[in-house]
mmCIF file of C-alpha atoms in Angstrom:
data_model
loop_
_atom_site.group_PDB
_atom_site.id
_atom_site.type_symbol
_atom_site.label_atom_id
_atom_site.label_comp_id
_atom_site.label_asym_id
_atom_site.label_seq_id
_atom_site.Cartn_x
_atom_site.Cartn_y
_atom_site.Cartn_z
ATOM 1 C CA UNK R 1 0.000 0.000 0.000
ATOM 2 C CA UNK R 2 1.266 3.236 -0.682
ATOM 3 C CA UNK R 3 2.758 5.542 2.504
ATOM 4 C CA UNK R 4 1.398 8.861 0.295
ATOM 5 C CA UNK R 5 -2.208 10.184 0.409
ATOM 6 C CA UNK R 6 -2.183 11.338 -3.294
ATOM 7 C CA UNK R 7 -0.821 9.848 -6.227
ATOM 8 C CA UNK R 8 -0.043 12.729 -8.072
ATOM 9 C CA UNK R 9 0.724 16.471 -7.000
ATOM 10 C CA UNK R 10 0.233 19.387 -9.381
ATOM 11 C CA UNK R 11 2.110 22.748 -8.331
ATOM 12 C CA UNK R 12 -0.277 25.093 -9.545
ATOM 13 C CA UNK R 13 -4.263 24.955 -9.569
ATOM 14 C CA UNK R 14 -4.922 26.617 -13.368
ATOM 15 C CA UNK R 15 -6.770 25.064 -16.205
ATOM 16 C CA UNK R 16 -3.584 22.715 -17.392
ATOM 17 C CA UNK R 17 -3.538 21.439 -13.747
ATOM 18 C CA UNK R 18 -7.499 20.621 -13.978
ATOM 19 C CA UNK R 19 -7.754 18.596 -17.465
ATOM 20 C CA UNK R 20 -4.361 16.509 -16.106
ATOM 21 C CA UNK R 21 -6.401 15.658 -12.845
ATOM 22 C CA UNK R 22 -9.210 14.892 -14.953
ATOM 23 C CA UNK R 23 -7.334 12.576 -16.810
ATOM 24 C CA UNK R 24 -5.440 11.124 -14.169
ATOM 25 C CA UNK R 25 -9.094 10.876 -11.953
ATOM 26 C CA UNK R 26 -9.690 8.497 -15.207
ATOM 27 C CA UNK R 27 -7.113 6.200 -14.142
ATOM 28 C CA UNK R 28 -8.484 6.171 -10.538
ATOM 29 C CA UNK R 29 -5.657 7.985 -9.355
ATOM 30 C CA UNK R 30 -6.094 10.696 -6.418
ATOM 31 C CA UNK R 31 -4.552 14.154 -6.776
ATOM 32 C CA UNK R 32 -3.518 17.602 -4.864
ATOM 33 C CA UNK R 33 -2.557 20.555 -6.373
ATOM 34 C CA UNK R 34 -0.883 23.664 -4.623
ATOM 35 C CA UNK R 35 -2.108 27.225 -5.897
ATOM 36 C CA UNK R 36 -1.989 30.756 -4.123
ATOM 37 C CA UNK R 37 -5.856 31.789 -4.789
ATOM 38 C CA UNK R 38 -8.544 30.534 -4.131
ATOM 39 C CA UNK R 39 -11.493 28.340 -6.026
ATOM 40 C CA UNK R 40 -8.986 27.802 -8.242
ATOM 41 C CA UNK R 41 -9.762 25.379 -11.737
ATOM 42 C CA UNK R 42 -8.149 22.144 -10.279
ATOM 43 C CA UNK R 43 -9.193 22.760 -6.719
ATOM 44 C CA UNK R 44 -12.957 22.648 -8.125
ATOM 45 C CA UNK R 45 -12.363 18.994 -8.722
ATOM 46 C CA UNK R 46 -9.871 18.123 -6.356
ATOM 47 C CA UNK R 47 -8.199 18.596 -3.267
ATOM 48 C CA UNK R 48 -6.324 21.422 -2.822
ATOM 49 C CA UNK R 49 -3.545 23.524 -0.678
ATOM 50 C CA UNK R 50 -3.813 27.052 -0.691
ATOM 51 C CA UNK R 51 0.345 27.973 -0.508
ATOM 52 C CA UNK R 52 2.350 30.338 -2.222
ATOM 53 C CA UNK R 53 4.208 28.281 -5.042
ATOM 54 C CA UNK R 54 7.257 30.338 -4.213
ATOM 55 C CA UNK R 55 7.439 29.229 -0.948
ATOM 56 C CA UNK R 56 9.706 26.158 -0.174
ATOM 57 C CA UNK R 57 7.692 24.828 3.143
ATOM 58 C CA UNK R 58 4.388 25.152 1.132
ATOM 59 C CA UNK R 59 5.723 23.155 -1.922
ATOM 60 C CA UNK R 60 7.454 19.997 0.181
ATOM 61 C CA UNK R 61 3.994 19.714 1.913
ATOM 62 C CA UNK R 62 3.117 18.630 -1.361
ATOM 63 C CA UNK R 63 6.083 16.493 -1.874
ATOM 64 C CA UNK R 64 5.550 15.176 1.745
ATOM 65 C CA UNK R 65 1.455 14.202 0.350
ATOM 66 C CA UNK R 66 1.940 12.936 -2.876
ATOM 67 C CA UNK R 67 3.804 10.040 -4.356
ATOM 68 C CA UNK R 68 4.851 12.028 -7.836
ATOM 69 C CA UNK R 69 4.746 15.364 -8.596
ATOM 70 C CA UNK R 70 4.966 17.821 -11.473
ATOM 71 C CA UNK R 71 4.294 21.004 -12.728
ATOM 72 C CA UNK R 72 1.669 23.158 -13.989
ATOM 73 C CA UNK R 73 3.921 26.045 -15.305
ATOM 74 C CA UNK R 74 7.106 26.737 -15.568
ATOM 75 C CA UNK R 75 7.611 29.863 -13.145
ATOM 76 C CA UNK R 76 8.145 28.064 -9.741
ATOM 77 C CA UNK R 77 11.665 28.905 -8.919
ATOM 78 C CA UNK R 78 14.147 25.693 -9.476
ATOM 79 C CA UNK R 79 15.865 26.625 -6.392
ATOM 80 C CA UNK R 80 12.633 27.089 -4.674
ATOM 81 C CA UNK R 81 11.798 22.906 -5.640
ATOM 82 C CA UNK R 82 14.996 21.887 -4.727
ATOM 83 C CA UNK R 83 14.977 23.287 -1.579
ATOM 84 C CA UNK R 84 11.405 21.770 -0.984
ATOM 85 C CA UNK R 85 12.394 18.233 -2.184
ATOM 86 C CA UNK R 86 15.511 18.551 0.441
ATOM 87 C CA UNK R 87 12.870 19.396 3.260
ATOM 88 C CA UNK R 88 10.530 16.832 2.225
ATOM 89 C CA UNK R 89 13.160 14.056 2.779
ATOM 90 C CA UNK R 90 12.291 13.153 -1.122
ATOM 91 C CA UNK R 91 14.636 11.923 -4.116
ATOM 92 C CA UNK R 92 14.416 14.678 -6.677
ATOM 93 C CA UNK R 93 13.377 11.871 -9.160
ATOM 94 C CA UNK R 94 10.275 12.241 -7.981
ATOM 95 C CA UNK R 95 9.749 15.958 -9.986
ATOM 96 C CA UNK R 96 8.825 15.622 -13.524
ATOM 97 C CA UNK R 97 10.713 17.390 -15.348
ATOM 98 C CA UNK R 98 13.668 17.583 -13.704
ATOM 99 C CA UNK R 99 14.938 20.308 -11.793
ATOM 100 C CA UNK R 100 18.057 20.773 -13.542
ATOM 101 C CA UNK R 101 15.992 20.592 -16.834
ATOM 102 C CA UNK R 102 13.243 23.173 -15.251
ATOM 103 C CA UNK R 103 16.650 25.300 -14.465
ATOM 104 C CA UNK R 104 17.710 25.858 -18.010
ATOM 105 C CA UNK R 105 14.279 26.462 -19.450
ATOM 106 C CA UNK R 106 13.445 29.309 -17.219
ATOM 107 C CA UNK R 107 16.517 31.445 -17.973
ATOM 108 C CA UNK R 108 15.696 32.562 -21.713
ATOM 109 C CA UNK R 109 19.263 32.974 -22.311
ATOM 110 C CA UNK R 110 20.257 29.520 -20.931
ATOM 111 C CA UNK R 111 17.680 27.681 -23.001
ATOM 112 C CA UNK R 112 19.563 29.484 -26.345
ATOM 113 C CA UNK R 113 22.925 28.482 -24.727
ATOM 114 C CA UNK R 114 22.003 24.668 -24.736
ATOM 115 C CA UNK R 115 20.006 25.108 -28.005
ATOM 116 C CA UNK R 116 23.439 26.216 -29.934
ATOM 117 C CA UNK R 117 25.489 24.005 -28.039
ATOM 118 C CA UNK R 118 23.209 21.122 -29.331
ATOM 119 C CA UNK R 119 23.297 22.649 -32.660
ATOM 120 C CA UNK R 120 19.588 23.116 -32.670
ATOM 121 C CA UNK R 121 18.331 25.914 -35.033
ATOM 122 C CA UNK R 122 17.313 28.880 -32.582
ATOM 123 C CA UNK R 123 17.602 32.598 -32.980
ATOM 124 C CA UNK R 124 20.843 34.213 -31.583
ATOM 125 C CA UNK R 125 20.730 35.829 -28.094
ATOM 126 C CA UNK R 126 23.160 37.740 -26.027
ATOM 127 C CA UNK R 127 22.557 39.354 -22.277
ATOM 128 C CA UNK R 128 22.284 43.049 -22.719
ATOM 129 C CA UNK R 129 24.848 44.366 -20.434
ATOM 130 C CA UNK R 130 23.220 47.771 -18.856
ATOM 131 C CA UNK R 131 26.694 49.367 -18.944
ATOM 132 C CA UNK R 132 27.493 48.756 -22.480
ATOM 133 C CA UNK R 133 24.346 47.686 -24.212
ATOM 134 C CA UNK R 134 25.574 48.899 -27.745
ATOM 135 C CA UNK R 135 27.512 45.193 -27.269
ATOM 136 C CA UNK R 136 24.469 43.565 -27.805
ATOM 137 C CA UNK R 137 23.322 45.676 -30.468
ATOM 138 C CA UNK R 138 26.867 45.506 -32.877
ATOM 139 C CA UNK R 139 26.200 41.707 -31.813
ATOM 140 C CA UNK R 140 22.676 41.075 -32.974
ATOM 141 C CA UNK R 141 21.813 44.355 -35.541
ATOM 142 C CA UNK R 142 18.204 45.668 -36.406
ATOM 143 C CA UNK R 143 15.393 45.029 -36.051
ATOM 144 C CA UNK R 144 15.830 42.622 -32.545
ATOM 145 C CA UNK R 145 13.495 40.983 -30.257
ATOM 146 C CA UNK R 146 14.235 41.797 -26.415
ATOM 147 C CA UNK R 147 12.722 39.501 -23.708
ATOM 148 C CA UNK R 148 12.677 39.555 -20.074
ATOM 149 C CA UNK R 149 15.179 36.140 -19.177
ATOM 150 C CA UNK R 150 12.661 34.933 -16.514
ATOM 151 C CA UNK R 151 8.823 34.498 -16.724
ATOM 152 C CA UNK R 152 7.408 36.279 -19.777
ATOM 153 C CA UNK R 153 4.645 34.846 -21.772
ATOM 154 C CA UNK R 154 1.838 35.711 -24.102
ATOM 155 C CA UNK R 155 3.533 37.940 -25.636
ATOM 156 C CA UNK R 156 4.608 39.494 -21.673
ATOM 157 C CA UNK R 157 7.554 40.298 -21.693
ATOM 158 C CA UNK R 158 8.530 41.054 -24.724
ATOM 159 C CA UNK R 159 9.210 44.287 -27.433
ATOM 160 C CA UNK R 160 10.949 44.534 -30.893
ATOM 161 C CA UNK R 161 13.072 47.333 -31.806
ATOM 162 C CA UNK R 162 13.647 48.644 -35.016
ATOM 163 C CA UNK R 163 16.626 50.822 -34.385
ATOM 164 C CA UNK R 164 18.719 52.191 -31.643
ATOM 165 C CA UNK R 165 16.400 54.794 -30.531
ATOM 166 C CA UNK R 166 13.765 52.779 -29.982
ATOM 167 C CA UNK R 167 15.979 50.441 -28.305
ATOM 168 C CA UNK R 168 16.576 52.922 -26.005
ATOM 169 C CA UNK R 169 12.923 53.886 -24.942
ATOM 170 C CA UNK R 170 12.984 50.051 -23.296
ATOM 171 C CA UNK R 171 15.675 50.853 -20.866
ATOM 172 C CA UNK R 172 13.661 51.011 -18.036
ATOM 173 C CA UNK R 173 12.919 47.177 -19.014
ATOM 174 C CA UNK R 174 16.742 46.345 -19.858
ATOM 175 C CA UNK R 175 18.211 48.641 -17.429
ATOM 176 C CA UNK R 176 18.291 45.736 -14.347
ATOM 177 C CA UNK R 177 20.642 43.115 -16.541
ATOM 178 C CA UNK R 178 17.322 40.757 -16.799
ATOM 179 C CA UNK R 179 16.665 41.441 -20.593
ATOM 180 C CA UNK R 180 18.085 39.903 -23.739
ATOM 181 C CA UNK R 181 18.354 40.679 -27.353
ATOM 182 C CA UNK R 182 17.637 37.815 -30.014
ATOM 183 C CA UNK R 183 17.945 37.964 -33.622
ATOM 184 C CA UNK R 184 14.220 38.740 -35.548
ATOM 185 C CA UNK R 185 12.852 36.028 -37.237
ATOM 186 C CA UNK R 186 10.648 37.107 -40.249
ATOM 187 C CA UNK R 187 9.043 33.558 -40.384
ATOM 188 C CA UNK R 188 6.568 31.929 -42.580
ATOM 189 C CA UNK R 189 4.300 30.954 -39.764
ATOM 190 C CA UNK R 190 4.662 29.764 -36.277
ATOM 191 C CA UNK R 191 4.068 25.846 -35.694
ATOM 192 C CA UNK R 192 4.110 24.231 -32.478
ATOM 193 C CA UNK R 193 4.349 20.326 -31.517
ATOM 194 C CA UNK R 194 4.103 18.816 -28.206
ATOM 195 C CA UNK R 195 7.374 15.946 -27.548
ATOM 196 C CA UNK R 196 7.090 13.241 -25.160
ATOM 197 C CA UNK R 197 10.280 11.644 -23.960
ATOM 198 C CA UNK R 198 11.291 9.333 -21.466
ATOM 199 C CA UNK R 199 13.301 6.044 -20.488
ATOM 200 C CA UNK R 200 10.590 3.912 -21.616
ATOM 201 C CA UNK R 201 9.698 5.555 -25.561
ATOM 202 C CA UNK R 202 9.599 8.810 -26.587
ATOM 203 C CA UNK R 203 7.631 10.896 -29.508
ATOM 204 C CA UNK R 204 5.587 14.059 -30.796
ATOM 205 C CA UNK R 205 1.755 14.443 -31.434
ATOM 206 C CA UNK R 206 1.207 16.100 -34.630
ATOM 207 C CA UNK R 207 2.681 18.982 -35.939
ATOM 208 C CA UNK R 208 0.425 21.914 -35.529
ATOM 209 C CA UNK R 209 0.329 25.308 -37.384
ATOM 210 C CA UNK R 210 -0.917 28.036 -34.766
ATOM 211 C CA UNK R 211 -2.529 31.602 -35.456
ATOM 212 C CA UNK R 212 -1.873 34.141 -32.900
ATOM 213 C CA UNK R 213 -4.113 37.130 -31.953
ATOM 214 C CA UNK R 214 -2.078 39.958 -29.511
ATOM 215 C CA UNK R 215 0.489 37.572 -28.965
ATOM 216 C CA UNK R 216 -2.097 35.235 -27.314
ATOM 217 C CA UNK R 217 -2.247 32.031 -29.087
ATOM 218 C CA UNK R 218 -5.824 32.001 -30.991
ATOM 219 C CA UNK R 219 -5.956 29.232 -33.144
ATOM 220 C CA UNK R 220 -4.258 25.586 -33.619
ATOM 221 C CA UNK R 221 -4.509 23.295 -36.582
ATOM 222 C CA UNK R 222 -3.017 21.006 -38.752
ATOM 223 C CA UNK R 223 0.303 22.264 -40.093
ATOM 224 C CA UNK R 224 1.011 19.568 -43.255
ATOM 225 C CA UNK R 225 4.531 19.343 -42.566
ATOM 226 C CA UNK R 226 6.603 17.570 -39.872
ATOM 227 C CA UNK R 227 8.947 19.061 -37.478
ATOM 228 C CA UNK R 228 9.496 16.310 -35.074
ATOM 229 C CA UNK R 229 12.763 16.098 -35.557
ATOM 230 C CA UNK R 230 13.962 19.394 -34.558
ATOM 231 C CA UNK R 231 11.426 19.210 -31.333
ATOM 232 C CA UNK R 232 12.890 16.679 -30.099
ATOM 233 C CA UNK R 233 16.289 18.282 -30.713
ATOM 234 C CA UNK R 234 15.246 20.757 -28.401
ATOM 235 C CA UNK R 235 13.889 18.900 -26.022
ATOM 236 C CA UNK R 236 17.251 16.551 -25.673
ATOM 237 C CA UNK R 237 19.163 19.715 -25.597
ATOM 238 C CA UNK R 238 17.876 20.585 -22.514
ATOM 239 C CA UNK R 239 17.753 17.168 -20.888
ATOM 240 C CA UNK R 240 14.037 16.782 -20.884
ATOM 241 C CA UNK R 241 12.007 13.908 -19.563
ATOM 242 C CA UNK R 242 8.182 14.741 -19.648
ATOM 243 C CA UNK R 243 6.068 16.138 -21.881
ATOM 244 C CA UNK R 244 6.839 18.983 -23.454
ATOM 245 C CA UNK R 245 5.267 22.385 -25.755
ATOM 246 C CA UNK R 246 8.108 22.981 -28.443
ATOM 247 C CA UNK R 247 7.267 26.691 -30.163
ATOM 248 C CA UNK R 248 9.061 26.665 -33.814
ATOM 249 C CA UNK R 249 9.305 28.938 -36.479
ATOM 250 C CA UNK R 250 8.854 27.763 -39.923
ATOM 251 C CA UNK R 251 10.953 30.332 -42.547
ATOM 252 C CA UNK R 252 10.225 31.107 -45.655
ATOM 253 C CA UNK R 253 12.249 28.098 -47.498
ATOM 254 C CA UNK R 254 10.675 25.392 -45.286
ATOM 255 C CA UNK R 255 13.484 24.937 -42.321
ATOM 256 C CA UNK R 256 12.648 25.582 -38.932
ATOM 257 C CA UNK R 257 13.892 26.999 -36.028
ATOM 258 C CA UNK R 258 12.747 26.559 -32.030
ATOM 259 C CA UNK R 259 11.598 29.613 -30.400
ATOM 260 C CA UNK R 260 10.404 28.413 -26.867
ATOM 261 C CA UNK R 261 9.764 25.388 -25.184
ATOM 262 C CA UNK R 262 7.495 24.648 -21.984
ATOM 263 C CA UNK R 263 7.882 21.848 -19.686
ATOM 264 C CA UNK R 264 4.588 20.668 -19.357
ATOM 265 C CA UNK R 265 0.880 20.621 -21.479
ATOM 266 C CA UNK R 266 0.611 23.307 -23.539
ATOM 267 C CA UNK R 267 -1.696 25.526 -25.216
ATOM 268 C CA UNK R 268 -1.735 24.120 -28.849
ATOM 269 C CA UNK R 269 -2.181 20.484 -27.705
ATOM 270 C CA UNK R 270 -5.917 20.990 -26.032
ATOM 271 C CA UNK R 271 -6.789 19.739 -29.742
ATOM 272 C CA UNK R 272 -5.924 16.556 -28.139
ATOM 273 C CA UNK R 273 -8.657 16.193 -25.806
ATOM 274 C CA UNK R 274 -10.899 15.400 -28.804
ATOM 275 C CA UNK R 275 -8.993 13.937 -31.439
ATOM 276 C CA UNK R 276 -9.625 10.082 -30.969
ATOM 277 C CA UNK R 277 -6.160 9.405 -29.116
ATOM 278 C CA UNK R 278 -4.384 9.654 -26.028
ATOM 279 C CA UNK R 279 -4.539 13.405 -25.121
ATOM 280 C CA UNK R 280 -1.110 15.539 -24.219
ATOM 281 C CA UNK R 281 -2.998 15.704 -20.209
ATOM 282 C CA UNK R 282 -3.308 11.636 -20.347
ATOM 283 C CA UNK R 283 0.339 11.684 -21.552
ATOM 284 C CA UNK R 284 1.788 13.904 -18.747
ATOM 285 C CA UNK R 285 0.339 12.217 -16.428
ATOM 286 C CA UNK R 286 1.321 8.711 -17.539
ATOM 287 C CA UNK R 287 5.088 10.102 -17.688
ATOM 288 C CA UNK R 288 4.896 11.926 -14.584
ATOM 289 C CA UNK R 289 4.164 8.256 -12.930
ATOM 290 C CA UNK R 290 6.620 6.600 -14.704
ATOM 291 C CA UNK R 291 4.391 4.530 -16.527
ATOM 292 C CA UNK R 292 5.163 3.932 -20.739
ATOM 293 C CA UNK R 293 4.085 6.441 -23.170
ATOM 294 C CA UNK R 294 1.147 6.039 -25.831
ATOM 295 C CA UNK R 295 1.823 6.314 -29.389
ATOM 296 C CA UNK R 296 -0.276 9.201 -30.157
ATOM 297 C CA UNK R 297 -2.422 8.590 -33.112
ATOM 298 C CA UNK R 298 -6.325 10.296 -33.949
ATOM 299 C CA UNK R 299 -7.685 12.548 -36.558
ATOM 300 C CA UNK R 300 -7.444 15.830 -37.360
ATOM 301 C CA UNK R 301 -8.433 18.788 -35.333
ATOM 302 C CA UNK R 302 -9.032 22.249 -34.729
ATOM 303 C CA UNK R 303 -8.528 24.004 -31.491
ATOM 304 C CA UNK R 304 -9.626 27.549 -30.984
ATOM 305 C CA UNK R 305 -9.346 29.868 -27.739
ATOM 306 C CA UNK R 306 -12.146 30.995 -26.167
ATOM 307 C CA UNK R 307 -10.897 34.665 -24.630
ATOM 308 C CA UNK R 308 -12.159 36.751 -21.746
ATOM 309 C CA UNK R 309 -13.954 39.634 -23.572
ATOM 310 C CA UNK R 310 -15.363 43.172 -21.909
ATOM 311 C CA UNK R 311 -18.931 42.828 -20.359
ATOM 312 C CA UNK R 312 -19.230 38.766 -20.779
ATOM 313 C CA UNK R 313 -22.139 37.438 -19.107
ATOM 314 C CA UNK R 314 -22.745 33.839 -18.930
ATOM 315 C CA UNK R 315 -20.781 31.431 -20.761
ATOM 316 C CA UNK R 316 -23.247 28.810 -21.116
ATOM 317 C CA UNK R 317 -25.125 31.292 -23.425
ATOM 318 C CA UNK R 318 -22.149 31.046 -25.411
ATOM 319 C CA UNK R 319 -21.521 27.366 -25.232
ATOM 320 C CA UNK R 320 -24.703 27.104 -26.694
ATOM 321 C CA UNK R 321 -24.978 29.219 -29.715
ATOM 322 C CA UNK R 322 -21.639 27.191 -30.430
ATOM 323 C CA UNK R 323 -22.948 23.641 -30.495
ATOM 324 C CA UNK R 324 -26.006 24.775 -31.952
ATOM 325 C CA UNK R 325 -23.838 26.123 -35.229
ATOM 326 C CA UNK R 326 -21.673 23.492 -35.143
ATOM 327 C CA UNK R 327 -23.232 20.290 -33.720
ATOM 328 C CA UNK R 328 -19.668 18.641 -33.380
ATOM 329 C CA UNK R 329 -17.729 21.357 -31.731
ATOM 330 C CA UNK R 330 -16.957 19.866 -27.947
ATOM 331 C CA UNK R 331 -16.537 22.899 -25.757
ATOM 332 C CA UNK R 332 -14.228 22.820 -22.560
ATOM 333 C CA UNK R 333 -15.098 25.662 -19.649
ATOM 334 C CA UNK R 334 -11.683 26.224 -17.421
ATOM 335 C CA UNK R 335 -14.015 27.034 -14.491
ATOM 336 C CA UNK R 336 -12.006 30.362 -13.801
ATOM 337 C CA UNK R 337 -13.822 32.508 -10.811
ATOM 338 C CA UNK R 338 -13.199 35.731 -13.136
ATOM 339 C CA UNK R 339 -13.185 36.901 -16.639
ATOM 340 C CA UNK R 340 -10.362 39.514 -17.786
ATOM 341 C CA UNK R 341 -10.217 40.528 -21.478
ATOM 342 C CA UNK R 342 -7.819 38.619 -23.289
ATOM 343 C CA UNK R 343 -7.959 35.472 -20.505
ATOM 344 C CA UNK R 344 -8.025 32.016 -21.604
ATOM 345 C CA UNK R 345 -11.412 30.868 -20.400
ATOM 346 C CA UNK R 346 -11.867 28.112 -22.274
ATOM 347 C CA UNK R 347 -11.695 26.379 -25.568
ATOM 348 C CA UNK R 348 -13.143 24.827 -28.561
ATOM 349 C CA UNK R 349 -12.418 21.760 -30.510
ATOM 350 C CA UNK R 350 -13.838 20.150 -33.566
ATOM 351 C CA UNK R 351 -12.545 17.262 -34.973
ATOM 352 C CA UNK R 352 -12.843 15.285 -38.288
ATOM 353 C CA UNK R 353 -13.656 16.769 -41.818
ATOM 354 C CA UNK R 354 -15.589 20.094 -40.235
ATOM 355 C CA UNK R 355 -11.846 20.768 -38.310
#
């Protein structure tokens, strides 16, 4: 019998946490997740802690309940797990991904460093040094992408500039030594795949084309080309094990090139919920447990966001109008307490020959 209450601990309580529980409640499995608010998505079909995810004593609790344990984003400090997994008494094998892999994604720059070292296809990036940022201008020219090292996403987080002027209206964003500069990539289109990889197999769901609307990802669909092969590139450049989102760029003669990846279920996989297979939520979980992966095989689908928009009253008025249009579209509500313009509520599928 097992010495844990919970199978499976999620740190963080947000809609990616929710449809892994759901899958993993599938299995029979019990889970916990660890958020800061309250009535959060997962904790409206689970138990729940209510714990600051940047606190070490309020993330070993959860290594202290549950048997395995990953991660809902990406933004919990790696020093902050390790120092939970020491004061839980646990083996850090127990945190999927790993920490040292969870490490080198959240520094922007670091993920670039082992993406060249690897020799996978990225954009160039260099640290803009406050006291002598024309370095990282003579070293990556105009126009240039500058992002914030730790925690943007959605577009947070991150400005182009055209020239050195405007360059310099960002300084009070660059000015602390947190900011980079990356090459610009004038790309055909941005495709995304999500990589599974671990001791036991490892593999990509489909390669998706996805349509983005204010930097917030809009809609997902089939791509018609493969880029497996540099996703998982990019995922054994970092030493991954787990599921993970790879971001590409596809240029205008047909190569690619990885912009971001994320360590656990991502956006442009939902599709995956109805597409006949194992979903990417069924997957993490699976790998998180150290059980074998699924080959991931269904039809094709469309995913599209469903956003946050000003004066929204109820969403079920809007679920329905949906299904009634399109009879086939399977709608999934995140359960989120509060609607904010431009807030991933929920989201759309439709599968087959009307995706």
């Amino acid at each position: 019998m097992s010495d844990f209450a919970y199978d499976l601990g999620f740190l963080g309580g947000g809609q990616l946490a929710r449809m892994s529980i759901q899958a993993a409640q599938a299995m029979g499995l019990r889970c916990l997740s660890l958020d800061s608010g309250t009535d959060t998505p997962a904790g409206q079909i689970a138990a729940s802690l209510n714990g600051a995810l940047h606190d070490p004593e309020a993330v070993a609790l959860i290594l202290k309940s549950c048997r395995h344990v990953t991660l809902e984003n990406e933004f919990i400090p790696a020093d902050v797990i390790r120092q939970a997994v020491e004061r839980a008494g646990r083996d850090e094998s127990v945190v999927v991904p790993g920490i040292d892999t969870l490490a080198t994604i959240q520094d922007k720059l670091t993920q670039r460093q082992a993406y060249a070292r690897a020799g996978v296809a990225s954009p160039q990036a260099v640290a803009i040094d406050p006291a002598d940022p024309s370095a990282a201008q003579a070293a990556i020219g105009f126009p240039m992408v500058l992002k914030a090292r730790f925690g943007g996403y959605d577009g947070k987080g991150t400005r182009t500039a055209r020239t050195a002027e405007e360059f310099e209206t960002y300084r009070a964003l660059w000015a602390d030594g947190t900011w980079l500069a990356e090459a610009f990539v004038p790309f055909r289109r941005e495709l995304a795949v999500m990589v599974y990889r671990s001791d036991q197999g490892c593999g990509c769901f489909p390669t998706m084309e996805t349509v983005q609307a204010n930097h917030v990802c809009d809609l997902v669909y089939p791509s018609g080309v493969d880029a497996s092969e540099i996703a998982m590139a990019a995922v054994e450049a970092v030493g991954g094990f787990g599921l993970f989102g790879v971001e590409l760029f596809e240029h205008q003669d047909g190569s690619f090139s990885v912009n971001e990846i994320a360590p656990r279920p991502h956006n442009t996989g939902h599709y995956t919920l109805d597409w006949g297979g194992i979903s990417q939520f069924a997957q993490h979980v699976r790998l998180s447990l150290g059980l074998p992966p699924e080959l991931p095989v269904g039809q094709a689908c469309t995913m599209a966001n469903l956003m946050g928009q000003p004066g929204a009253g109820d969403f079920r008025l809007g679920l329905r109008a949906a299904v009634e249009a399109m009879p086939s579209a399977r709608v999934h509500w995140y359960g989120k307490a509060e609607s904010r313009p431009g807030r991933k509520m929920g989201h759309l599928n439709v599968a087959g020959p009307e995706g």
